[in-house]
Structure formats: structure tokens, C-alpha cells
């Protein structure tokens, strides 16, 4: 609850156009009602807020008290109650939160008529869950400008709304078999096996039955198909299932998985690298000594393959731990720009260059990072042998600056009040 209140307070400053009926300070009686309502809301009780609303609705906290009176009872809320709130408080952060939560609830109920009305009553929500729900709404399907697969593949693997939308899309032919295989691979990499199981019926032929087997008994499935197909070339569907089985087995027996990858030759370099990176990642999480060699094996298998950012981060940490400085440099090179430009990875890449004897380049990189005001800046200064003394004696005397007096607005007053209620 405390985190929610702080978040709301921060959001108020970020949202423009918030309207408040009254910016007049609250009376002592109103303060007491507000405190009681806030405390009860933090405990999931809406009644004190509902009782206090008549006395507070015309104040700068009115929209929040109204929100507190409705949010705890979303499961039993009616469309009429929501519309009454929306008419009384048509904008602001509280209304934005309630509208989003009410849309989620309407989608859960599959009340598409009211979902359509609320969805079209304002800006399109940016929450991917609601965008997937909108694709399930017959009245809104034509308003979406992105494909169902794009939304599905962009959502977390365990997102219920987007998975439900995908099942509808598969039934309607809006998602292809190739796209389904791509998403199953993402689900297996995310260890979302229970979610992947629900898509077995949508695979063509016997692949659905075999998909279930790769989840429940991946080692037995692999051994059985080695006996049937050998270790050479398999069919396209069997190769796809093999990759999924190996990704599943990597979470249980990574060592056995590595041996299978080295034994079976039907996988291409990218598929092998993907499985091996997952094995190395699992080994890292359990502090297995093989993690460093498996990361190296994955990289050598396909130097152009780009694993997930989290895996690359742990690849660097593992390489540092075991002293594989070339691997540090390789992992940072594989990172996408937003990740590789983070100061921690820039620092460790510079350290790796220093350890590998590229002294001039390493010192140039460390010099760009060096600063007494950041953690990795201080580490860079230490690596360069520079003093961390801030030399405060030579600092210029601060000048007196007259700060302007700001007029406290209603949104700011509400933000402060929410902070005080924490």
C-alpha cells in the first residue's frame, strides 16, 4: 500500500491536465475523514471512503476518495457505478487507474459490450494486456493496427490475456503455425511450460501430443526419438520439438542437455547455441563449476547468436568469477546498445582489455568513466591509480541563490497529501 501511494503521488506530477474542484486546504474534520478512509483502503475496506466521499468529493482529494470507495470492490462493481465515478471525476491519475483496472475486470468477465464503451471513452490504454483484450472484443478488432502475433510475442509468456487472445487468433487463422512455433520457443526459454501446454491442441498433426511429452518427460522423449531417427537429420517438426525438449531438459539436467547437444547433429548452430546458453544460465544460478565452460561452448558454437540480456549479464559475471577475460569482452560485444552502454558493462569491458594487455585502449575507456560521483566512476579512478580525494579545500564557495516561490497547485497539494498518508 505504501508503495502504491508513493507511486500515485509521483504520477500526479507527471500527468498534465488533472482537474480538481477545489484547492482549498482541508478542514480538521475532513483531514480526519481522509485519514480514516486511507487507512481502511490500505486494509481492503472501501466503506469509510464511501461514507466520507460526500464531505470530500469537492476537495482536491475527492477523486482519490472516490477511487478508494470503488477499487477494493472491483469484482462486484457495476458499470453504472463506474460511469458515475467517471462522470464526476473525468480525468486525473485516480480516474486513469480505475479505468484501467475496470477494463481488466470487464475483460475477465468477458463483458465485451461494456468493455467497448469504456475502451472507446478515452485514450487507448498502453497496457499490453488491455491491447490483447481489445483484440478479443469483436467490436474493437478492426481498430487495432498491429498483428495479433506482434502483441502476443511482445507480452510476457505468462500473460493470461495475451495467451487467450492468441488462442482466439489461432482458431481464426490470424496466427500461423510458424508463428506458434516461434512463440513456443519463447515460452520454453522463459520456463513458461504450463502456459505452453495450453497451446498443444493448436499444433498440426501429432505435434500437440508430442509437445506435452517434451514438457513432462523431455529426457525420455529425446532418447526415444534418437532410437527412431538416429543422431543425424530429423524432420522439421521433429527438430523443432527436439529444441523445445532440450530447453525443457536444461532446467532440470543441464549436464545431460549439453551431452545431447553434442551428440545430435540435426540442430543448426543457432539452435545449439540457444540451448547451450540456457544450460550455462541454469548452471550459473546453481553455482555449477561448468557454467564458464558452457558459456564459452555456446559462444564458440555460434558467435553471431544473441542470447537474452539477462543471460549476457550472467555470462559477464561468470567470466569475471573464473577469470575468462576474453569472454567478458565477447559478452559485452553481444549486448544490444541500451545494455552495453550501461556503466557497469563499460567498466568491466575496460578491465578485460586491461587484463588482456590492451593497455592504451583500456585506459582510454576507463578515463571516460572516471568520476568521483558514481560507483563505477570511482572504480575506474581506482583502476587508473587516481586519488578519490574530492579536494574540497579548493572548491569555490557556493553562491547564495534566491529560489522562486512556487504557487502550490491542486495536483501538487494532492501529491503531498498522499505522501503524508503513507
GROMACS .gro file of N, CA, C and O in nm, residues 71-134:
model
  256
   71UNK      N    1  -1.231   0.081  -0.575
   71UNK     CA    2  -1.128  -0.015  -0.616
   71UNK      C    3  -1.130  -0.146  -0.537
   71UNK      O    4  -1.117  -0.254  -0.598
   72UNK      N    5  -1.149  -0.145  -0.404
   72UNK     CA    6  -1.149  -0.272  -0.332
   72UNK      C    7  -1.264  -0.366  -0.370
   72UNK      O    8  -1.258  -0.485  -0.339
   73UNK      N    9  -1.367  -0.315  -0.435
   73UNK     CA   10  -1.482  -0.400  -0.471
   73UNK      C   11  -1.499  -0.411  -0.622
   73UNK      O   12  -1.611  -0.417  -0.673
   74UNK      N   13  -1.388  -0.414  -0.694
   74UNK     CA   14  -1.395  -0.424  -0.839
   74UNK      C   15  -1.471  -0.549  -0.885
   74UNK      O   16  -1.541  -0.546  -0.987
   75UNK      N   17  -1.457  -0.658  -0.812
   75UNK     CA   18  -1.520  -0.783  -0.854
   75UNK      C   19  -1.672  -0.774  -0.853
   75UNK      O   20  -1.739  -0.848  -0.927
   76UNK      N   21  -1.727  -0.686  -0.770
   76UNK     CA   22  -1.873  -0.672  -0.764
   76UNK      C   23  -1.921  -0.539  -0.818
   76UNK      O   24  -2.040  -0.510  -0.816
   77UNK      N   25  -1.828  -0.457  -0.867
   77UNK     CA   26  -1.864  -0.325  -0.918
   77UNK      C   27  -1.952  -0.337  -1.042
   77UNK      O   28  -1.939  -0.433  -1.119
   78UNK      N   29  -2.040  -0.240  -1.060
   78UNK     CA   30  -2.125  -0.239  -1.179
   78UNK      C   31  -2.078  -0.130  -1.275
   78UNK      O   32  -2.009  -0.035  -1.235
   79UNK      N   33  -2.117  -0.144  -1.399
   79UNK     CA   34  -2.084  -0.043  -1.499
   79UNK      C   35  -2.144   0.091  -1.460
   79UNK      O   36  -2.081   0.197  -1.480
   80UNK      N   37  -2.262   0.091  -1.403
   80UNK     CA   38  -2.327   0.216  -1.363
   80UNK      C   39  -2.245   0.288  -1.257
   80UNK      O   40  -2.228   0.410  -1.262
   81UNK      N   41  -2.192   0.214  -1.159
   81UNK     CA   42  -2.110   0.275  -1.055
   81UNK      C   43  -1.983   0.335  -1.114
   81UNK      O   44  -1.941   0.445  -1.075
   82UNK      N   45  -1.921   0.263  -1.207
   82UNK     CA   46  -1.801   0.317  -1.271
   82UNK      C   47  -1.833   0.444  -1.349
   82UNK      O   48  -1.758   0.543  -1.341
   83UNK      N   49  -1.942   0.443  -1.424
   83UNK     CA   50  -1.977   0.560  -1.505
   83UNK      C   51  -2.009   0.680  -1.418
   83UNK      O   52  -1.980   0.795  -1.456
   84UNK      N   53  -2.070   0.658  -1.304
   84UNK     CA   54  -2.097   0.769  -1.211
   84UNK      C   55  -1.967   0.832  -1.165
   84UNK      O   56  -1.954   0.955  -1.160
   85UNK      N   57  -1.870   0.748  -1.130
   85UNK     CA   58  -1.739   0.800  -1.090
   85UNK      C   59  -1.674   0.873  -1.206
   85UNK      O   60  -1.620   0.983  -1.188
   86UNK      N   61  -1.678   0.814  -1.323
   86UNK     CA   62  -1.612   0.872  -1.440
   86UNK      C   63  -1.672   1.008  -1.476
   86UNK      O   64  -1.600   1.099  -1.518
   87UNK      N   65  -1.804   1.021  -1.459
   87UNK     CA   66  -1.868   1.149  -1.489
   87UNK      C   67  -1.830   1.255  -1.386
   87UNK      O   68  -1.814   1.372  -1.419
   88UNK      N   69  -1.813   1.212  -1.262
   88UNK     CA   70  -1.780   1.306  -1.155
   88UNK      C   71  -1.632   1.345  -1.160
   88UNK      O   72  -1.596   1.461  -1.136
   89UNK      N   73  -1.545   1.250  -1.193
   89UNK     CA   74  -1.401   1.276  -1.198
   89UNK      C   75  -1.348   1.228  -1.334
   89UNK      O   76  -1.294   1.118  -1.345
   90UNK      N   77  -1.366   1.307  -1.438
   90UNK     CA   78  -1.338   1.260  -1.574
   90UNK      C   79  -1.191   1.251  -1.612
   90UNK      O   80  -1.159   1.197  -1.718
   91UNK      N   81  -1.102   1.304  -1.530
   91UNK     CA   82  -0.960   1.294  -1.563
   91UNK      C   83  -0.878   1.283  -1.434
   91UNK      O   84  -0.933   1.269  -1.326
   92UNK      N   85  -0.748   1.285  -1.448
   92UNK     CA   86  -0.660   1.272  -1.333
   92UNK      C   87  -0.609   1.129  -1.317
   92UNK      O   88  -0.656   1.034  -1.381
   93UNK      N   89  -0.511   1.114  -1.230
   93UNK     CA   90  -0.445   0.985  -1.212
   93UNK      C   91  -0.539   0.881  -1.154
   93UNK      O   92  -0.539   0.765  -1.196
   94UNK      N   93  -0.620   0.919  -1.056
   94UNK     CA   94  -0.711   0.823  -0.994
   94UNK      C   95  -0.807   0.766  -1.097
   94UNK      O   96  -0.832   0.645  -1.100
   95UNK      N   97  -0.862   0.853  -1.182
   95UNK     CA   98  -0.952   0.805  -1.287
   95UNK      C   99  -0.879   0.714  -1.385
   95UNK      O  100  -0.932   0.611  -1.430
   96UNK      N  101  -0.756   0.750  -1.419
   96UNK     CA  102  -0.676   0.668  -1.511
   96UNK      C  103  -0.656   0.528  -1.454
   96UNK      O  104  -0.672   0.427  -1.526
   97UNK      N  105  -0.623   0.519  -1.326
   97UNK     CA  106  -0.602   0.388  -1.263
   97UNK      C  107  -0.730   0.307  -1.259
   97UNK      O  108  -0.731   0.188  -1.290
   98UNK      N  109  -0.840   0.371  -1.218
   98UNK     CA  110  -0.966   0.297  -1.207
   98UNK      C  111  -1.012   0.250  -1.344
   98UNK      O  112  -1.061   0.137  -1.358
   99UNK      N  113  -0.999   0.335  -1.447
   99UNK     CA  114  -1.041   0.294  -1.582
   99UNK      C  115  -0.962   0.172  -1.628
   99UNK      O  116  -1.020   0.077  -1.682
  100UNK      N  117  -0.833   0.173  -1.606
  100UNK     CA  118  -0.752   0.060  -1.647
  100UNK      C  119  -0.790  -0.067  -1.572
  100UNK      O  120  -0.805  -0.175  -1.632
  101UNK      N  121  -0.810  -0.056  -1.442
  101UNK     CA  122  -0.846  -0.173  -1.362
  101UNK      C  123  -0.987  -0.223  -1.395
  101UNK      O  124  -1.013  -0.343  -1.393
  102UNK      N  125  -1.076  -0.128  -1.428
  102UNK     CA  126  -1.212  -0.168  -1.463
  102UNK      C  127  -1.213  -0.239  -1.599
  102UNK      O  128  -1.286  -0.336  -1.618
  103UNK      N  129  -1.132  -0.194  -1.692
  103UNK     CA  130  -1.121  -0.262  -1.821
  103UNK      C  131  -1.070  -0.405  -1.803
  103UNK      O  132  -1.119  -0.499  -1.868
  104UNK      N  133  -0.972  -0.423  -1.715
  104UNK     CA  134  -0.922  -0.558  -1.688
  104UNK      C  135  -1.031  -0.646  -1.631
  104UNK      O  136  -1.046  -0.763  -1.669
  105UNK      N  137  -1.109  -0.589  -1.541
  105UNK     CA  138  -1.219  -0.664  -1.481
  105UNK      C  139  -1.326  -0.700  -1.584
  105UNK      O  140  -1.378  -0.812  -1.586
  106UNK      N  141  -1.362  -0.606  -1.671
  106UNK     CA  142  -1.463  -0.632  -1.774
  106UNK      C  143  -1.415  -0.741  -1.870
  106UNK      O  144  -1.495  -0.826  -1.913
  107UNK      N  145  -1.286  -0.738  -1.905
  107UNK     CA  146  -1.233  -0.842  -1.992
  107UNK      C  147  -1.237  -0.978  -1.923
  107UNK      O  148  -1.267  -1.080  -1.987
  108UNK      N  149  -1.208  -0.979  -1.794
  108UNK     CA  150  -1.215  -1.104  -1.718
  108UNK      C  151  -1.357  -1.159  -1.719
  108UNK      O  152  -1.377  -1.282  -1.729
  109UNK      N  153  -1.453  -1.071  -1.712
  109UNK     CA  154  -1.594  -1.113  -1.717
  109UNK      C  155  -1.640  -1.144  -1.859
  109UNK      O  156  -1.749  -1.197  -1.878
  110UNK      N  157  -1.558  -1.106  -1.958
  110UNK     CA  158  -1.594  -1.114  -2.099
  110UNK      C  159  -1.721  -1.035  -2.128
  110UNK      O  160  -1.803  -1.072  -2.212
  111UNK      N  161  -1.732  -0.922  -2.061
  111UNK     CA  162  -1.842  -0.828  -2.083
  111UNK      C  163  -1.796  -0.730  -2.192
  111UNK      O  164  -1.758  -0.617  -2.165
  112UNK      N  165  -1.799  -0.777  -2.316
  112UNK     CA  166  -1.740  -0.702  -2.425
  112UNK      C  167  -1.818  -0.576  -2.459
  112UNK      O  168  -1.760  -0.478  -2.509
  113UNK      N  169  -1.948  -0.574  -2.437
  113UNK     CA  170  -2.026  -0.453  -2.466
  113UNK      C  171  -1.979  -0.336  -2.381
  113UNK      O  172  -1.951  -0.225  -2.431
  114UNK      N  173  -1.968  -0.358  -2.249
  114UNK     CA  174  -1.922  -0.251  -2.161
  114UNK      C  175  -1.772  -0.226  -2.179
  114UNK      O  176  -1.726  -0.112  -2.165
  115UNK      N  177  -1.695  -0.330  -2.210
  115UNK     CA  178  -1.553  -0.312  -2.237
  115UNK      C  179  -1.534  -0.216  -2.354
  115UNK      O  180  -1.452  -0.124  -2.347
  116UNK      N  181  -1.613  -0.236  -2.459
  116UNK     CA  182  -1.603  -0.149  -2.577
  116UNK      C  183  -1.634  -0.004  -2.539
  116UNK      O  184  -1.563   0.089  -2.581
  117UNK      N  185  -1.738   0.014  -2.460
  117UNK     CA  186  -1.779   0.151  -2.423
  117UNK      C  187  -1.671   0.221  -2.344
  117UNK      O  188  -1.638   0.338  -2.370
  118UNK      N  189  -1.612   0.152  -2.247
  118UNK     CA  190  -1.509   0.214  -2.163
  118UNK      C  191  -1.381   0.233  -2.243
  118UNK      O  192  -1.313   0.335  -2.232
  119UNK      N  193  -1.345   0.135  -2.324
  119UNK     CA  194  -1.221   0.141  -2.403
  119UNK      C  195  -1.224   0.259  -2.498
  119UNK      O  196  -1.122   0.327  -2.519
  120UNK      N  197  -1.339   0.286  -2.557
  120UNK     CA  198  -1.352   0.393  -2.654
  120UNK      C  199  -1.380   0.529  -2.592
  120UNK      O  200  -1.386   0.629  -2.662
  121UNK      N  201  -1.394   0.532  -2.460
  121UNK     CA  202  -1.430   0.657  -2.392
  121UNK      C  203  -1.312   0.750  -2.368
  121UNK      O  204  -1.329   0.863  -2.324
  122UNK      N  205  -1.192   0.702  -2.392
  122UNK     CA  206  -1.074   0.784  -2.368
  122UNK      C  207  -0.958   0.736  -2.454
  122UNK      O  208  -0.977   0.665  -2.553
  123UNK      N  209  -0.838   0.774  -2.415
  123UNK     CA  210  -0.719   0.731  -2.488
  123UNK      C  211  -0.703   0.579  -2.479
  123UNK      O  212  -0.738   0.518  -2.378
  124UNK      N  213  -0.648   0.521  -2.585
  124UNK     CA  214  -0.625   0.378  -2.582
  124UNK      C  215  -0.522   0.345  -2.473
  124UNK      O  216  -0.416   0.406  -2.468
  125UNK      N  217  -0.553   0.250  -2.387
  125UNK     CA  218  -0.458   0.214  -2.281
  125UNK      C  219  -0.328   0.162  -2.340
  125UNK      O  220  -0.326   0.096  -2.444
  126UNK      N  221  -0.217   0.195  -2.274
  126UNK     CA  222  -0.088   0.149  -2.322
  126UNK      C  223  -0.050   0.014  -2.262
  126UNK      O  224   0.054  -0.043  -2.297
  127UNK      N  225  -0.131  -0.038  -2.173
  127UNK     CA  226  -0.104  -0.168  -2.110
  127UNK      C  227  -0.125  -0.278  -2.213
  127UNK      O  228  -0.234  -0.291  -2.271
  128UNK      N  229  -0.021  -0.359  -2.237
  128UNK     CA  230  -0.030  -0.460  -2.342
  128UNK      C  231  -0.139  -0.561  -2.315
  128UNK      O  232  -0.203  -0.614  -2.407
  129UNK      N  233  -0.166  -0.587  -2.188
  129UNK     CA  234  -0.274  -0.679  -2.152
  129UNK      C  235  -0.407  -0.630  -2.207
  129UNK      O  236  -0.486  -0.709  -2.261
  130UNK      N  237  -0.434  -0.501  -2.197
  130UNK     CA  238  -0.560  -0.446  -2.244
  130UNK      C  239  -0.564  -0.439  -2.396
  130UNK      O  240  -0.671  -0.450  -2.457
  131UNK      N  241  -0.451  -0.421  -2.459
  131UNK     CA  242  -0.448  -0.422  -2.605
  131UNK      C  243  -0.478  -0.563  -2.657
  131UNK      O  244  -0.544  -0.579  -2.760
  132UNK      N  245  -0.433  -0.663  -2.584
  132UNK     CA  246  -0.469  -0.801  -2.621
  132UNK      C  247  -0.617  -0.826  -2.596
  132UNK      O  248  -0.684  -0.891  -2.677
  133UNK      N  249  -0.670  -0.774  -2.486
  133UNK     CA  250  -0.813  -0.789  -2.458
  133UNK      C  251  -0.896  -0.723  -2.567
  133UNK      O  252  -1.001  -0.774  -2.606
  134UNK      N  253  -0.848  -0.607  -2.616
  134UNK     CA  254  -0.922  -0.537  -2.720
  134UNK      C  255  -0.931  -0.621  -2.848
  134UNK      O  256  -1.032  -0.615  -2.919
   0.00000   0.00000   0.00000
